[in-house]
PDB file of C-alpha atoms in Angstrom:
ATOM      1  CA  TYR G   1     -31.909  22.333 -19.389  1.00  0.00           C
ATOM      2  CA  GLU G   2     -35.000  20.020 -18.399  1.00  0.00           C
ATOM      3  CA  VAL G   3     -35.701  19.173 -14.729  1.00  0.00           C
ATOM      4  CA  SER G   4     -37.964  16.999 -12.915  1.00  0.00           C
ATOM      5  CA  ARG G   5     -39.205  17.439  -9.633  1.00  0.00           C
ATOM      6  CA  ASP G   6     -41.520  14.990  -7.262  1.00  0.00           C
ATOM      7  CA  ILE G   7     -44.309  16.433  -5.272  1.00  0.00           C
ATOM      8  CA  LEU G   8     -44.398  14.846  -2.070  1.00  0.00           C
ATOM      9  CA  ASP G   9     -48.014  13.698  -0.295  1.00  0.00           C
ATOM     10  CA  ARG G  10     -48.058  15.566   2.746  1.00  0.00           C
ATOM     11  CA  ASN G  11     -50.771  15.830   5.753  1.00  0.00           C
ATOM     12  CA  VAL G  12     -50.679  17.446   9.187  1.00  0.00           C
ATOM     13  CA  VAL G  13     -50.415  15.418  12.476  1.00  0.00           C
ATOM     14  CA  GLY G  14     -51.009  16.595  15.959  1.00  0.00           C
ATOM     15  CA  LEU G  15     -48.234  15.016  18.296  1.00  0.00           C
ATOM     16  CA  LYS G  16     -48.488  14.733  22.220  1.00  0.00           C
ATOM     17  CA  THR G  17     -45.088  16.278  23.475  1.00  0.00           C
ATOM     18  CA  PRO G  18     -43.963  17.183  26.962  1.00  0.00           C
ATOM     19  CA  PHE G  19     -45.112  20.480  26.358  1.00  0.00           C
ATOM     20  CA  GLY G  20     -48.563  19.828  25.249  1.00  0.00           C
ATOM     21  CA  LYS G  21     -50.144  19.356  21.621  1.00  0.00           C
ATOM     22  CA  ALA G  22     -47.826  20.421  18.722  1.00  0.00           C
ATOM     23  CA  THR G  23     -48.786  20.043  14.907  1.00  0.00           C
ATOM     24  CA  VAL G  24     -46.241  18.180  12.898  1.00  0.00           C
ATOM     25  CA  LYS G  25     -46.370  18.307   8.701  1.00  0.00           C
ATOM     26  CA  VAL G  26     -45.302  14.727   7.269  1.00  0.00           C
ATOM     27  CA  GLY G  27     -44.263  14.608   3.461  1.00  0.00           C
ATOM     28  CA  ARG G  28     -44.215  11.540   1.948  1.00  0.00           C
ATOM     29  CA  LEU G  29     -42.531   9.882  -1.274  1.00  0.00           C
ATOM     30  CA  ASN G  30     -44.110   6.577  -2.352  1.00  0.00           C
ATOM     31  CA  GLY G  31     -45.475   5.909   1.280  1.00  0.00           C
ATOM     32  CA  GLU G  32     -42.096   6.659   2.895  1.00  0.00           C
ATOM     33  CA  VAL G  33     -41.592   9.680   5.302  1.00  0.00           C
ATOM     34  CA  VAL G  34     -38.822  11.884   3.785  1.00  0.00           C
ATOM     35  CA  GLN G  35     -39.641  15.031   5.308  1.00  0.00           C
ATOM     36  CA  LEU G  36     -41.003  16.456   9.040  1.00  0.00           C
ATOM     37  CA  ALA G  37     -41.864  20.033   9.803  1.00  0.00           C
ATOM     38  CA  PRO G  38     -42.967  21.009  13.498  1.00  0.00           C
ATOM     39  CA  GLU G  39     -45.465  23.817  12.868  1.00  0.00           C
ATOM     40  CA  TYR G  40     -43.770  26.980  13.528  1.00  0.00           C
ATOM     41  CA  GLU G  41     -46.230  28.760  15.260  1.00  0.00           C
ATOM     42  CA  ASP G  42     -46.932  26.424  17.532  1.00  0.00           C
ATOM     43  CA  CYS G  43     -43.963  25.967  18.517  1.00  0.00           C
ATOM     44  CA  ARG G  44     -43.581  29.688  18.840  1.00  0.00           C
ATOM     45  CA  ARG G  45     -46.328  29.481  21.333  1.00  0.00           C
ATOM     46  CA  ILE G  46     -45.259  26.737  23.024  1.00  0.00           C
ATOM     47  CA  ALA G  47     -41.663  28.457  23.718  1.00  0.00           C
ATOM     48  CA  LYS G  48     -43.219  31.772  25.243  1.00  0.00           C
ATOM     49  CA  ARG G  49     -46.080  30.095  27.318  1.00  0.00           C
ATOM     50  CA  SER G  50     -42.859  27.616  28.846  1.00  0.00           C
ATOM     51  CA  LYS G  51     -40.251  30.351  28.774  1.00  0.00           C
ATOM     52  CA  LEU G  52     -37.611  28.303  26.922  1.00  0.00           C
ATOM     53  CA  PRO G  53     -35.855  29.375  23.729  1.00  0.00           C
ATOM     54  CA  LEU G  54     -37.719  28.114  20.629  1.00  0.00           C
ATOM     55  CA  LYS G  55     -34.916  26.675  18.950  1.00  0.00           C
ATOM     56  CA  SER G  56     -35.174  24.055  21.904  1.00  0.00           C
ATOM     57  CA  VAL G  57     -38.897  23.566  21.740  1.00  0.00           C
ATOM     58  CA  PHE G  58     -38.789  23.276  17.630  1.00  0.00           C
ATOM     59  CA  GLU G  59     -36.064  20.448  18.021  1.00  0.00           C
ATOM     60  CA  THR G  60     -37.589  18.527  20.714  1.00  0.00           C
ATOM     61  CA  VAL G  61     -40.732  18.382  18.647  1.00  0.00           C
ATOM     62  CA  LEU G  62     -38.991  17.153  16.059  1.00  0.00           C
ATOM     63  CA  ARG G  63     -37.385  14.626  17.596  1.00  0.00           C
ATOM     64  CA  ILE G  64     -40.612  13.159  18.780  1.00  0.00           C
ATOM     65  CA  ALA G  65     -41.646  13.287  15.375  1.00  0.00           C
ATOM     66  CA  ARG G  66     -38.707  11.513  14.076  1.00  0.00           C
ATOM     67  CA  GLU G  67     -39.143   8.747  16.573  1.00  0.00           C
ATOM     68  CA  ARG G  68     -43.112   8.601  16.054  1.00  0.00           C
ATOM     69  CA  PHE G  69     -42.491   8.056  12.145  1.00  0.00           C
ATOM     70  CA  SER G  70     -39.324   6.137  12.311  1.00  0.00           C
ATOM     71  CA  GLY G  71     -41.183   3.023  11.681  1.00  0.00           C
ATOM     72  CA  ASP G  72     -43.714   4.163   8.802  1.00  0.00           C
TER      73      ASP G  72
END
């Protein structure tokens, strides 16, 4: 059967967080933000340095990214 797929326009942005700078990948479809993905290695580095769980850091960075791009 035939399928189709959409390819997102992607770019990488640096965000200020309470932990310092973290990189987030932003995926857009027709100009609308449809996907946000914090960079794993940045979150891992922050978690190790801050002695915080990686999941907490990842979720915090994702929340900040959602707030930042909610108006786009």
